[in-house]
Tab-separated table of C-alpha atoms in Angstrom:
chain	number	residue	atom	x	y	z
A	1	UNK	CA	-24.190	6.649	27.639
A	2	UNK	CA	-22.002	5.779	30.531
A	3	UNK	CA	-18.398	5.405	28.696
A	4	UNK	CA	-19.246	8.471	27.228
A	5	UNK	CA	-16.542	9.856	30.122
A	6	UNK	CA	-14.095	6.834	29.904
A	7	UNK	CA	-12.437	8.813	26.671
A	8	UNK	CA	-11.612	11.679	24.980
A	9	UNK	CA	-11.082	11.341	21.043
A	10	UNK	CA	-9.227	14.298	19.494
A	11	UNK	CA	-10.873	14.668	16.121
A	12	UNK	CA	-11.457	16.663	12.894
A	13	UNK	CA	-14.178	16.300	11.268
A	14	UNK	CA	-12.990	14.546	7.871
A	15	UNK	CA	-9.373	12.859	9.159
A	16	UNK	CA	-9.774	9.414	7.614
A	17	UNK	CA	-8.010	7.721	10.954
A	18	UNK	CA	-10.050	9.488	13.137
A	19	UNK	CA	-13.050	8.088	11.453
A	20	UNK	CA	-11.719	4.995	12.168
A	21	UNK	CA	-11.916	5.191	15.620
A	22	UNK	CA	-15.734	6.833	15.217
A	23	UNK	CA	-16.760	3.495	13.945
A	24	UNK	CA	-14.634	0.956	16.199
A	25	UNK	CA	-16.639	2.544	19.322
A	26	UNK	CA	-19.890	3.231	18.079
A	27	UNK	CA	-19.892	-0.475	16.717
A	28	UNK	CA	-18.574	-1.015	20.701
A	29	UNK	CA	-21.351	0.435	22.107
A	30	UNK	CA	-19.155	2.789	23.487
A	31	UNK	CA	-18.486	6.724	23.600
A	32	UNK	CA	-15.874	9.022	23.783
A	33	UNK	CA	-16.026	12.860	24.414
A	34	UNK	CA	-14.913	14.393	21.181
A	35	UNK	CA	-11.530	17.521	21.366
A	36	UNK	CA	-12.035	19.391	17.959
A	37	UNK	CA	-8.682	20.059	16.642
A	38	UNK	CA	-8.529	22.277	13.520
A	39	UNK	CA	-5.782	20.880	11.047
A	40	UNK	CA	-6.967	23.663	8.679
A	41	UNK	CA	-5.721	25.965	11.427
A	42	UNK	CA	-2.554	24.115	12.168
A	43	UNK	CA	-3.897	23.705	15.701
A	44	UNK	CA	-2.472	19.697	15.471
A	45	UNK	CA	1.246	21.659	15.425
A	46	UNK	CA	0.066	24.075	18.272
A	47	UNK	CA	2.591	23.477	21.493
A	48	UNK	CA	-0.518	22.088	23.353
A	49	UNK	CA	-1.544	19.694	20.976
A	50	UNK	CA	1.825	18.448	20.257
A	51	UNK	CA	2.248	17.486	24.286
A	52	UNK	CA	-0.490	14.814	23.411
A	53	UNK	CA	1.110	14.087	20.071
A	54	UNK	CA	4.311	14.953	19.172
A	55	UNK	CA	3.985	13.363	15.429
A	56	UNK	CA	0.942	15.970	15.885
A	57	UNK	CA	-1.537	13.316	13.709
A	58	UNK	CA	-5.182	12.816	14.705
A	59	UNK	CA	-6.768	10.528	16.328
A	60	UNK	CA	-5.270	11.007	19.847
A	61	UNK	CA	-7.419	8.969	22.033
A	62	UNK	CA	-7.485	9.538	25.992
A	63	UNK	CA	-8.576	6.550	28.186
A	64	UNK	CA	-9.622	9.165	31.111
A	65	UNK	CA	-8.616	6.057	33.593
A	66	UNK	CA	-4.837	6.989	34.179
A	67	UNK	CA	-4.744	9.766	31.295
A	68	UNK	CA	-3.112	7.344	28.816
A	69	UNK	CA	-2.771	8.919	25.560
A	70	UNK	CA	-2.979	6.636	22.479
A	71	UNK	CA	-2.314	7.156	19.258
A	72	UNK	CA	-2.583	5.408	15.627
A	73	UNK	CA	-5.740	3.973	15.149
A	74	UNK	CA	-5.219	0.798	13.844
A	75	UNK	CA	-3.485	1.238	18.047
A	76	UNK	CA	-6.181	2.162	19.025
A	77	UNK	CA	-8.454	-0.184	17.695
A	78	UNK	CA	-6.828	-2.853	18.849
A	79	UNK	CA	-6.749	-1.528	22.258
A	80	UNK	CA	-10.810	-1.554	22.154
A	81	UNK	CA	-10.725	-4.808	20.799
A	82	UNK	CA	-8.374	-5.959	23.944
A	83	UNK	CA	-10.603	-4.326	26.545
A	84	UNK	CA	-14.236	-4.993	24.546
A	85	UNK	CA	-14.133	-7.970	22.848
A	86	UNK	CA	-17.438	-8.147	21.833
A	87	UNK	CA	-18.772	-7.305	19.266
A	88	UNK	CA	-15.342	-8.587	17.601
A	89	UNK	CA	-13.942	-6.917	14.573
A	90	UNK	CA	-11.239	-9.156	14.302
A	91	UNK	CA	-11.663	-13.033	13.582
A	92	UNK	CA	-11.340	-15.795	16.337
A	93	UNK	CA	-8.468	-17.581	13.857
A	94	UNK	CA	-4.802	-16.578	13.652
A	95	UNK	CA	-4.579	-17.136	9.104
A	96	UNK	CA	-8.111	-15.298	10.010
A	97	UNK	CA	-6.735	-12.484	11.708
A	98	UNK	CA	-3.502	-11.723	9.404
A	99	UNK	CA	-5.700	-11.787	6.487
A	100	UNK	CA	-7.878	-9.128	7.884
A	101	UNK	CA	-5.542	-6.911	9.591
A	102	UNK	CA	-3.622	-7.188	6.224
A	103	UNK	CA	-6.326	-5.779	4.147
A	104	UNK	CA	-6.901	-3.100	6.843
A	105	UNK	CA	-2.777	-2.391	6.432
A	106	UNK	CA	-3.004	-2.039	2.765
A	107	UNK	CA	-5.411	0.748	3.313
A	108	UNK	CA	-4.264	2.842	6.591
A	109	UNK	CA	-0.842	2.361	6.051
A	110	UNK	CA	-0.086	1.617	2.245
A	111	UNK	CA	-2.286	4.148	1.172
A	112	UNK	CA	-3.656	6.831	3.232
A	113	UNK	CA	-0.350	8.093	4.605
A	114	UNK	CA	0.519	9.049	1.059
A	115	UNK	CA	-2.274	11.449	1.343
A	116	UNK	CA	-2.334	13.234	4.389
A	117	UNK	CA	-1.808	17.404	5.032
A	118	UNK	CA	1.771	17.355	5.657
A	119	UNK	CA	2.658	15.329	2.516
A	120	UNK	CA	0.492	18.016	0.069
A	121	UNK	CA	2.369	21.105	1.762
A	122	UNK	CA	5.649	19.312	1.649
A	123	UNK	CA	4.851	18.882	-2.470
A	124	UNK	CA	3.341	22.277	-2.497
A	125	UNK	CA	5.989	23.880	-0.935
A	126	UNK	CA	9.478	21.754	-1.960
A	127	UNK	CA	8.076	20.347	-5.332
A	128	UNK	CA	5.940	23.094	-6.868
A	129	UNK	CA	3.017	20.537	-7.185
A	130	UNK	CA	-0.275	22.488	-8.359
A	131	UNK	CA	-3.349	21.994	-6.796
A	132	UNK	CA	-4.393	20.072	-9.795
A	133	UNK	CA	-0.952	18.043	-9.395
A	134	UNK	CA	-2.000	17.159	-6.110
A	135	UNK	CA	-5.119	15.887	-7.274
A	136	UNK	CA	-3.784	13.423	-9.763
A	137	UNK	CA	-1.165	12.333	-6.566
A	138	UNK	CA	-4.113	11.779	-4.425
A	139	UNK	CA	-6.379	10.334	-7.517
A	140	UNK	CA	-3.265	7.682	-8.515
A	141	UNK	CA	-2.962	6.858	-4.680
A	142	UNK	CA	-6.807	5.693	-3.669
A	143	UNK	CA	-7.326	3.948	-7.226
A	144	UNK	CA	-3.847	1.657	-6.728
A	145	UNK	CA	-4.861	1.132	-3.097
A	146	UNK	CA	-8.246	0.667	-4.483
A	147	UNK	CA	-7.840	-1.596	-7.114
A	148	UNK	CA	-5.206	-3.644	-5.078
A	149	UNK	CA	-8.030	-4.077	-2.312
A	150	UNK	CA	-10.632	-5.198	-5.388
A	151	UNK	CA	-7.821	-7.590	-6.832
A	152	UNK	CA	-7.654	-9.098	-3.482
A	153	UNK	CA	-11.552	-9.225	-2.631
A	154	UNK	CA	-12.292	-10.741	-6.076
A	155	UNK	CA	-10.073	-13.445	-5.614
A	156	UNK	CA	-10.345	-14.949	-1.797
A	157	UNK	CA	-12.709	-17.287	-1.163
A	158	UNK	CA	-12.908	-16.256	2.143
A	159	UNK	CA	-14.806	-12.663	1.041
A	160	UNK	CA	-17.854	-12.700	2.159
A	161	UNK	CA	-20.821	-10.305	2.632
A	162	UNK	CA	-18.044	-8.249	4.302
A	163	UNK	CA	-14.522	-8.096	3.302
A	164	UNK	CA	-13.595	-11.070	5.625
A	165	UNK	CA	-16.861	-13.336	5.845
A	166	UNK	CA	-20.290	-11.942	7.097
A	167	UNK	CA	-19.236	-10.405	10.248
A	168	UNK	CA	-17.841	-6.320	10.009
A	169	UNK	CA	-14.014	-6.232	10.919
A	170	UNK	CA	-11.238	-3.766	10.954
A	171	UNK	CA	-11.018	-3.818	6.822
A	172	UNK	CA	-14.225	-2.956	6.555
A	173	UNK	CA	-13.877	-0.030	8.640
A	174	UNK	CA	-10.404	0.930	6.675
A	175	UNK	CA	-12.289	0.204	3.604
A	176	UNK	CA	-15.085	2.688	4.744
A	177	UNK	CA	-12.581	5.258	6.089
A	178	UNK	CA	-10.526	5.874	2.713
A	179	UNK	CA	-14.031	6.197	0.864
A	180	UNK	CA	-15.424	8.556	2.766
A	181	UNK	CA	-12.083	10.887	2.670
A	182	UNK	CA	-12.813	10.347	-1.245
A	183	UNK	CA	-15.937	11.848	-0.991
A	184	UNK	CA	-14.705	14.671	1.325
A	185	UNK	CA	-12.240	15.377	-2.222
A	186	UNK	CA	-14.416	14.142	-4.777
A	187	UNK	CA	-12.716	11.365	-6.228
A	188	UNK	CA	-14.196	8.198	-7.700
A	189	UNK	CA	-12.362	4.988	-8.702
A	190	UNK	CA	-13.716	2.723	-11.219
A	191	UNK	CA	-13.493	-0.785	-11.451
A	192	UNK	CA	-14.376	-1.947	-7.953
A	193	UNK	CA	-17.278	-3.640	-7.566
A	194	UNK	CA	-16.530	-5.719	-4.592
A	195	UNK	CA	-15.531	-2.914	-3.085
A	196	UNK	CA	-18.985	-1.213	-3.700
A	197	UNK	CA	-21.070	-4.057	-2.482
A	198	UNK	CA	-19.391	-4.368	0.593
A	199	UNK	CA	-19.654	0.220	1.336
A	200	UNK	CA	-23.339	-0.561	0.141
A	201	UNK	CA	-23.420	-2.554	3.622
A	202	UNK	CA	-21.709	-1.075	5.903
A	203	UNK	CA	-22.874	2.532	4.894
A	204	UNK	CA	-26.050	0.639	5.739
A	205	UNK	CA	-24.852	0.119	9.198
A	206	UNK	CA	-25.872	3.255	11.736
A	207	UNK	CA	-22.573	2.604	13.122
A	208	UNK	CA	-20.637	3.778	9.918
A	209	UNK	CA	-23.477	6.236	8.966
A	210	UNK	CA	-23.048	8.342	12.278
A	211	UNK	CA	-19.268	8.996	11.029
A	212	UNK	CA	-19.798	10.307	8.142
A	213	UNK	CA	-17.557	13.373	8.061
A	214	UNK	CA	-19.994	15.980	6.462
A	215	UNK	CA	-21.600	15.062	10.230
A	216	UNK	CA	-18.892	15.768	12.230
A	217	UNK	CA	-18.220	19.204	14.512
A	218	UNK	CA	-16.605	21.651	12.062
A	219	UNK	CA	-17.562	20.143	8.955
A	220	UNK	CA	-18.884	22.169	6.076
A	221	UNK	CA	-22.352	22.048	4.259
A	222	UNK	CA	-22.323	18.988	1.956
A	223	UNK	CA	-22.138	19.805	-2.186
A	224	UNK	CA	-25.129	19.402	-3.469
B	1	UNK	CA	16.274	-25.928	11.851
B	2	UNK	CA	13.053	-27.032	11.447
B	3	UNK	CA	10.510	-24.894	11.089
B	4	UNK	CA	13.345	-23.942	7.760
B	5	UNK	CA	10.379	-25.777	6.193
B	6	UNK	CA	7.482	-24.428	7.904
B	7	UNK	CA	7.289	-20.891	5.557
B	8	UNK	CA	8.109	-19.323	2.519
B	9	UNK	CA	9.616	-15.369	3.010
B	10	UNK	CA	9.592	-13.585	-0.803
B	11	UNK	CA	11.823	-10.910	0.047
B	12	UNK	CA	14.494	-8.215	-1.212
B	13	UNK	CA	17.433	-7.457	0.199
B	14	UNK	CA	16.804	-3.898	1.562
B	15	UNK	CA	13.260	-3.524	2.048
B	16	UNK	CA	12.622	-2.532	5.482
B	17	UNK	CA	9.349	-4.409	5.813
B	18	UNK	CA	10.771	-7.850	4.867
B	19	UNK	CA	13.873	-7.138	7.603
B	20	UNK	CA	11.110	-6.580	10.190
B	21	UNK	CA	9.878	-10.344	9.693
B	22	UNK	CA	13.586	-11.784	9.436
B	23	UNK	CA	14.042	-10.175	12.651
B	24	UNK	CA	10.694	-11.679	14.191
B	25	UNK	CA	11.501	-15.210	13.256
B	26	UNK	CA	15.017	-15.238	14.317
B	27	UNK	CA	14.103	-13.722	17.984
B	28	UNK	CA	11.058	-16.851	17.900
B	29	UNK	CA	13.578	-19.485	17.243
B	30	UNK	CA	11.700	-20.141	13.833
B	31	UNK	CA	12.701	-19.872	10.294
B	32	UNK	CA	12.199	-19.723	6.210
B	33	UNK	CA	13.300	-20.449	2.694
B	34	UNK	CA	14.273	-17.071	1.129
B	35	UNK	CA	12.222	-16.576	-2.803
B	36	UNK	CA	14.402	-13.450	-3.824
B	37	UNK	CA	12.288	-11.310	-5.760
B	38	UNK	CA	14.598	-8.353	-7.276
B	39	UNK	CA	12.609	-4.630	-6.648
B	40	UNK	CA	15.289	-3.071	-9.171
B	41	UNK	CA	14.134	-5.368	-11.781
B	42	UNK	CA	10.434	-5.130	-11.699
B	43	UNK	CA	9.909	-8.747	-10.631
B	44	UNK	CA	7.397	-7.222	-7.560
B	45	UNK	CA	5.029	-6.749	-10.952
B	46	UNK	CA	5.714	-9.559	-12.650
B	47	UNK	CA	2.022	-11.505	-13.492
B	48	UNK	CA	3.710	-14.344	-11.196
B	49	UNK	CA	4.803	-12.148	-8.448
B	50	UNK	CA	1.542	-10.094	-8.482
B	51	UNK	CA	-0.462	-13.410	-8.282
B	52	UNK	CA	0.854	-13.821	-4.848
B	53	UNK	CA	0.734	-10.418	-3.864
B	54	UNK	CA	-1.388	-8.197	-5.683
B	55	UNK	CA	-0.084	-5.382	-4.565
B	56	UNK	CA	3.023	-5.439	-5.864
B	57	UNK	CA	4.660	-5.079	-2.212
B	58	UNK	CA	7.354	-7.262	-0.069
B	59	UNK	CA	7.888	-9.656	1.664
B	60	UNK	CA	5.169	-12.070	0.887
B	61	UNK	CA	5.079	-14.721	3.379
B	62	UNK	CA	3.691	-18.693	2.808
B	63	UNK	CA	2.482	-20.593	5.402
B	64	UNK	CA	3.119	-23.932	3.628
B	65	UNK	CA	0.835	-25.993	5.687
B	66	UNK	CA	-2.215	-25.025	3.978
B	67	UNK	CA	-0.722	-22.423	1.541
B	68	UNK	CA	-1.787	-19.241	3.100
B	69	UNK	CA	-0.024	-15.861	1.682
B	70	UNK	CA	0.323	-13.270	4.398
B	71	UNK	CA	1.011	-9.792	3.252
B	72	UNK	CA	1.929	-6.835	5.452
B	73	UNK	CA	5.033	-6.793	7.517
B	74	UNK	CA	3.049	-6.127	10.749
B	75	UNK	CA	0.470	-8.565	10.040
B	76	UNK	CA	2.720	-11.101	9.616
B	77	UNK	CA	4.278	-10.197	13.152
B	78	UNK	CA	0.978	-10.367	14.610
B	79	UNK	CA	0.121	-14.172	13.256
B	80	UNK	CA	4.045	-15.142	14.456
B	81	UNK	CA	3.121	-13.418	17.708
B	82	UNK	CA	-0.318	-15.591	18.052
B	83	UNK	CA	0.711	-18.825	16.969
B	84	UNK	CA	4.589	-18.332	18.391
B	85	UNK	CA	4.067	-16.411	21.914
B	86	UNK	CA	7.393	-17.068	23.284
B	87	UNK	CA	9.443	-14.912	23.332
B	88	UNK	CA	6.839	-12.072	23.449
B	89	UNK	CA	7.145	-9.011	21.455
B	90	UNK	CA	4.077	-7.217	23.023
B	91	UNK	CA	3.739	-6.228	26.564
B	92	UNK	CA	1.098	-8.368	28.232
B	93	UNK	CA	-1.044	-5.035	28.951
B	94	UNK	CA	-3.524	-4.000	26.926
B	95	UNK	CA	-2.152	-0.400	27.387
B	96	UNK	CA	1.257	-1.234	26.942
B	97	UNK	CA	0.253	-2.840	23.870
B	98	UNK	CA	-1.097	0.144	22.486
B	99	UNK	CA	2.054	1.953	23.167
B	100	UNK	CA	4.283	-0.558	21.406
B	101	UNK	CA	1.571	-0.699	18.722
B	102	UNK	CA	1.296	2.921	18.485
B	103	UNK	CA	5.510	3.362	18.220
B	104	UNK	CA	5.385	0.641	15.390
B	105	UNK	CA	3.320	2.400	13.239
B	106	UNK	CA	4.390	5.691	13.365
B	107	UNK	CA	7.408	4.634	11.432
B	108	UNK	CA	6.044	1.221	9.831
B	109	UNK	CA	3.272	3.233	8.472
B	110	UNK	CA	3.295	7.472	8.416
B	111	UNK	CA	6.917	7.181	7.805
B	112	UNK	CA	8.074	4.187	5.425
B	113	UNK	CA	5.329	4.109	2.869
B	114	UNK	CA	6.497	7.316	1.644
B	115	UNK	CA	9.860	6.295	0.980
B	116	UNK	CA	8.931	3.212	-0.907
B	117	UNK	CA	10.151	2.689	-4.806
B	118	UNK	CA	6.173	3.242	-6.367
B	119	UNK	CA	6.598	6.702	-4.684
B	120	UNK	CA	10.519	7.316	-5.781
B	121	UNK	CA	9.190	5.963	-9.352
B	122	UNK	CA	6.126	8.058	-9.167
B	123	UNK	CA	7.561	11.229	-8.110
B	124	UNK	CA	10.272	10.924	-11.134
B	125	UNK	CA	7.785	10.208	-14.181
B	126	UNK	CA	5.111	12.960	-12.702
B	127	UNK	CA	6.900	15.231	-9.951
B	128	UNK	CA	9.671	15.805	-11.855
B	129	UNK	CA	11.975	15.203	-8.833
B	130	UNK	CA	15.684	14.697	-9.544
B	131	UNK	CA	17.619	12.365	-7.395
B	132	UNK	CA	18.493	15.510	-5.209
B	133	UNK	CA	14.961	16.264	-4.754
B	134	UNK	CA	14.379	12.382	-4.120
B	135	UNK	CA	17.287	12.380	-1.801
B	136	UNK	CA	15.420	15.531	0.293
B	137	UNK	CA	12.205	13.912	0.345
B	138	UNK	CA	13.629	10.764	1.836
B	139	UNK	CA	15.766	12.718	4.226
B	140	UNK	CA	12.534	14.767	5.226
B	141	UNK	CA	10.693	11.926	6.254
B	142	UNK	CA	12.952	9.760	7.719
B	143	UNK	CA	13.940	13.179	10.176
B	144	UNK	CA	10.265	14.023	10.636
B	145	UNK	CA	9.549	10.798	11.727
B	146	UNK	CA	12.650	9.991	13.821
B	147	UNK	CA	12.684	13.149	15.697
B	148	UNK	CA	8.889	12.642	16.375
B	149	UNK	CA	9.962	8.927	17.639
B	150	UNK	CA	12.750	10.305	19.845
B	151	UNK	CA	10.467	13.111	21.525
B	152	UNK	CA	7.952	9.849	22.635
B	153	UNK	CA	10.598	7.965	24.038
B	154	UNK	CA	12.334	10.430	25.698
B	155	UNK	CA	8.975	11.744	27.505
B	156	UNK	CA	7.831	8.443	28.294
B	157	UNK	CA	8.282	6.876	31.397
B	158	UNK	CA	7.759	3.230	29.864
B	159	UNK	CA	10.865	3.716	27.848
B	160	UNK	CA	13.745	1.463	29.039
B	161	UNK	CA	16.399	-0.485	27.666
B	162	UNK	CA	14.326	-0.940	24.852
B	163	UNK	CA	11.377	1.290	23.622
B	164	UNK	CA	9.175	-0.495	25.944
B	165	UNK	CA	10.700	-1.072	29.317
B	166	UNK	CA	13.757	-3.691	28.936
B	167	UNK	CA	12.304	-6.594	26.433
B	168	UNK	CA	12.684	-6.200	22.481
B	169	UNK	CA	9.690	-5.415	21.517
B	170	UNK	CA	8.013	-4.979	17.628
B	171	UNK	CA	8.794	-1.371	18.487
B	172	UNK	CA	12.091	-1.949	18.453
B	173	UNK	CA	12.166	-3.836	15.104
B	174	UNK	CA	10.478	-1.191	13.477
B	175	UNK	CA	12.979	1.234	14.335
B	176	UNK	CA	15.573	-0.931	13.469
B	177	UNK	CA	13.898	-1.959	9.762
B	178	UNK	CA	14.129	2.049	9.396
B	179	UNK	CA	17.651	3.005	10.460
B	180	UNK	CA	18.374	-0.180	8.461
B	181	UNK	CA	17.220	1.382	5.486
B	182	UNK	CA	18.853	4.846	6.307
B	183	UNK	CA	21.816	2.762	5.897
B	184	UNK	CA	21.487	1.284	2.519
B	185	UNK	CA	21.064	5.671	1.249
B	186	UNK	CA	23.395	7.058	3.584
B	187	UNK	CA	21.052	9.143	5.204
B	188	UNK	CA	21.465	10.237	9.162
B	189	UNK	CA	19.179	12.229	11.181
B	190	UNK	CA	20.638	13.975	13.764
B	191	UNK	CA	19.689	14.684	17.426
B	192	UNK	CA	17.842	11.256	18.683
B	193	UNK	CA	20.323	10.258	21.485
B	194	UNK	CA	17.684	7.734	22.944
B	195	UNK	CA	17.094	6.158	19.501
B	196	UNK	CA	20.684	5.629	18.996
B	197	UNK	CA	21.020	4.438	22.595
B	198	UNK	CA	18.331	1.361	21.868
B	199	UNK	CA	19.446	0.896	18.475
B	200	UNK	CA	22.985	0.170	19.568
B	201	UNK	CA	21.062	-2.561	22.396
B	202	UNK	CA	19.495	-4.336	19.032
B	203	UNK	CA	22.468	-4.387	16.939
B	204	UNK	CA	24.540	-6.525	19.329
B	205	UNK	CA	21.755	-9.475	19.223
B	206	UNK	CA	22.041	-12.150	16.920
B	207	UNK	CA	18.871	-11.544	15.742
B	208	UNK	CA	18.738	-8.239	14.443
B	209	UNK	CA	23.028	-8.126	13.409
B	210	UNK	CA	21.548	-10.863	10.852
B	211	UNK	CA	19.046	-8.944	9.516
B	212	UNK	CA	21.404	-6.500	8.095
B	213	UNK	CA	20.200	-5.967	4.566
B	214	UNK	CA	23.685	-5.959	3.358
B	215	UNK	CA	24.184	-9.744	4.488
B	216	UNK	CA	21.279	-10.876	2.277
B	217	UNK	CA	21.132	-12.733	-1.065
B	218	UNK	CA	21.153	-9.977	-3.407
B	219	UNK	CA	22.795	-7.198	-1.612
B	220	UNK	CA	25.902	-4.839	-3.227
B	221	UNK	CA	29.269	-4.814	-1.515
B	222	UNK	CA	28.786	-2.760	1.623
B	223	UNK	CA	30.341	0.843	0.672
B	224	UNK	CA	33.776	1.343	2.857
């Protein structure tokens, strides 16, 4: 497709942000020209890497046009919902707006941060956390983001077939993003039904199926 | 004033979050009635307090016409930002935009959610961390994501007096809501010359010098 040259998206295959992003342009209609970065490796700490990024966190997005280099993808999203409004992912009403870009906060920034690479070596390494120690971290991190995001769902009248009405917005691809990292670590949270009706639909979606992780470059086999 | 009347801010003294939307309203001309909710006493999980919030988290903030509870500190900026444009505190690019964006939420959301109280309180009852090892993990952050901050500004050519060429811009109030914090636990980071250059531009407005978490209901005698 034509804006397949507009961008460059620097990418591993199961970083919840950059998944994000994934979503936000295939929803677009647009395409970006993916960098594989290998976190595994420590390639996002690499000197070249850390030119783009110095925080050295993934997505970095390139808009070819002038070589800007953006980063954080709730940023970045934005930024493609600036320059291509439609289809919109945000609604057309301020209260609208907050609400949804709230629920998509509560998610990228309330809870995945708590879960990323450098926080499980800093707790390996300075607080003797076990892999298994890690796992109840990440496990007690999704289900109170989780069941926060349910609490919230349950109770707003403006829910809808989405999280905000019928039309997919940013939550929804937040929503989407910290469920399929779950499934990358095989963790379930109980107790959110809203929550599961909504994945049922946007997994549904060939927008959101096309990012799954297990699809990505780099990406290993999927369990059985 | 009156727009006093206009909102509702539930708030804490030292949360960085709720100082990012005292700072927002003061630079817009606008204003709110203060609902203290004391953090050291549980009152963020009271059954009331969660019934506005269900995630536990300040500030909470009521739009009174119509009753509308916005969470999240940078949604809330957003909504003043749409319904209150002037004065602006986002470039009028979409690019520049992304920048500012991009700068917010490297410390609004890969560097403060770690430092919260659930994780302090979480990292006590299962971590085993002592307030030494709290004290580390605080100090770890706050450098990691300060130094990564200072490295942006000081390669970018946008940076001015401010983050973002020479207006105050949500960038700037992020930073601010951070080194704020710092404050309250003592903590400097050392090495950020540019950061302490534009931090020194916000403290000697109005808007920000008010802001100061240890001017707010609720707040300990400042430490000599």
């Amino acid at each position: 497709m034509s804006d397949a040259a507009a961008y460059e998206l620097y990418a591993y295959w199961r970083t919840s942000a950059t998944y994000r992003v994934r979503v936000a342009l295939a929803l677009k209609g647009l395409g970006a020209e993916e960098r594989f970065v290998d976190v595994d490796k420590g390639e996002n700490r690499s000197p070249e890497f850390l030119k783009i990024n110095p925080m050295g966190g993934l997505p970095a997005f390139v808009v070819k046009d002038g070589g800007a280099v953006l980063t954080q993808s709730l940023a970045i999203l934005d930024y493609l919902e600036e320059t291509h409004p439609e289809p919109a992912l945000l609604p057309a009403d301020a209260l609208g707006r907050a609400r949804v870009r709230s629920l998509a906060q509560m998610l990228a920034a309330d809870t995945h941060p708590l879960i990323t690479p450098r926080v499980r070596k800093y707790l390996a390494a300075e607080g003797g956390f076990t892999p298994d120690a890690w796992k109840s971290w990440q496990r007690h991190w999704f289900t109170t983001g989780l069941q926060a995001f349910e609490a919230r769902l349950a109770a707003d009248r403006e829910t809808g077939r989405f999280c905000h009405g019928d039309q997919v917005t940013i939550a929804d691809i937040c929503l989407a993003s910290i469920t399929a990292v779950m499934k990358v670590f095989d963790i379930n949270v109980a107790g959110i039904p809203t929550v599961e009706r909504i994945l049922a639909e946007c997994e549904a979606m060939p927008a959101f199926a096309a990012a799954d992780p297990f699809l990505q470059t780099g990406a290993p086999e999927r369990a059985a």
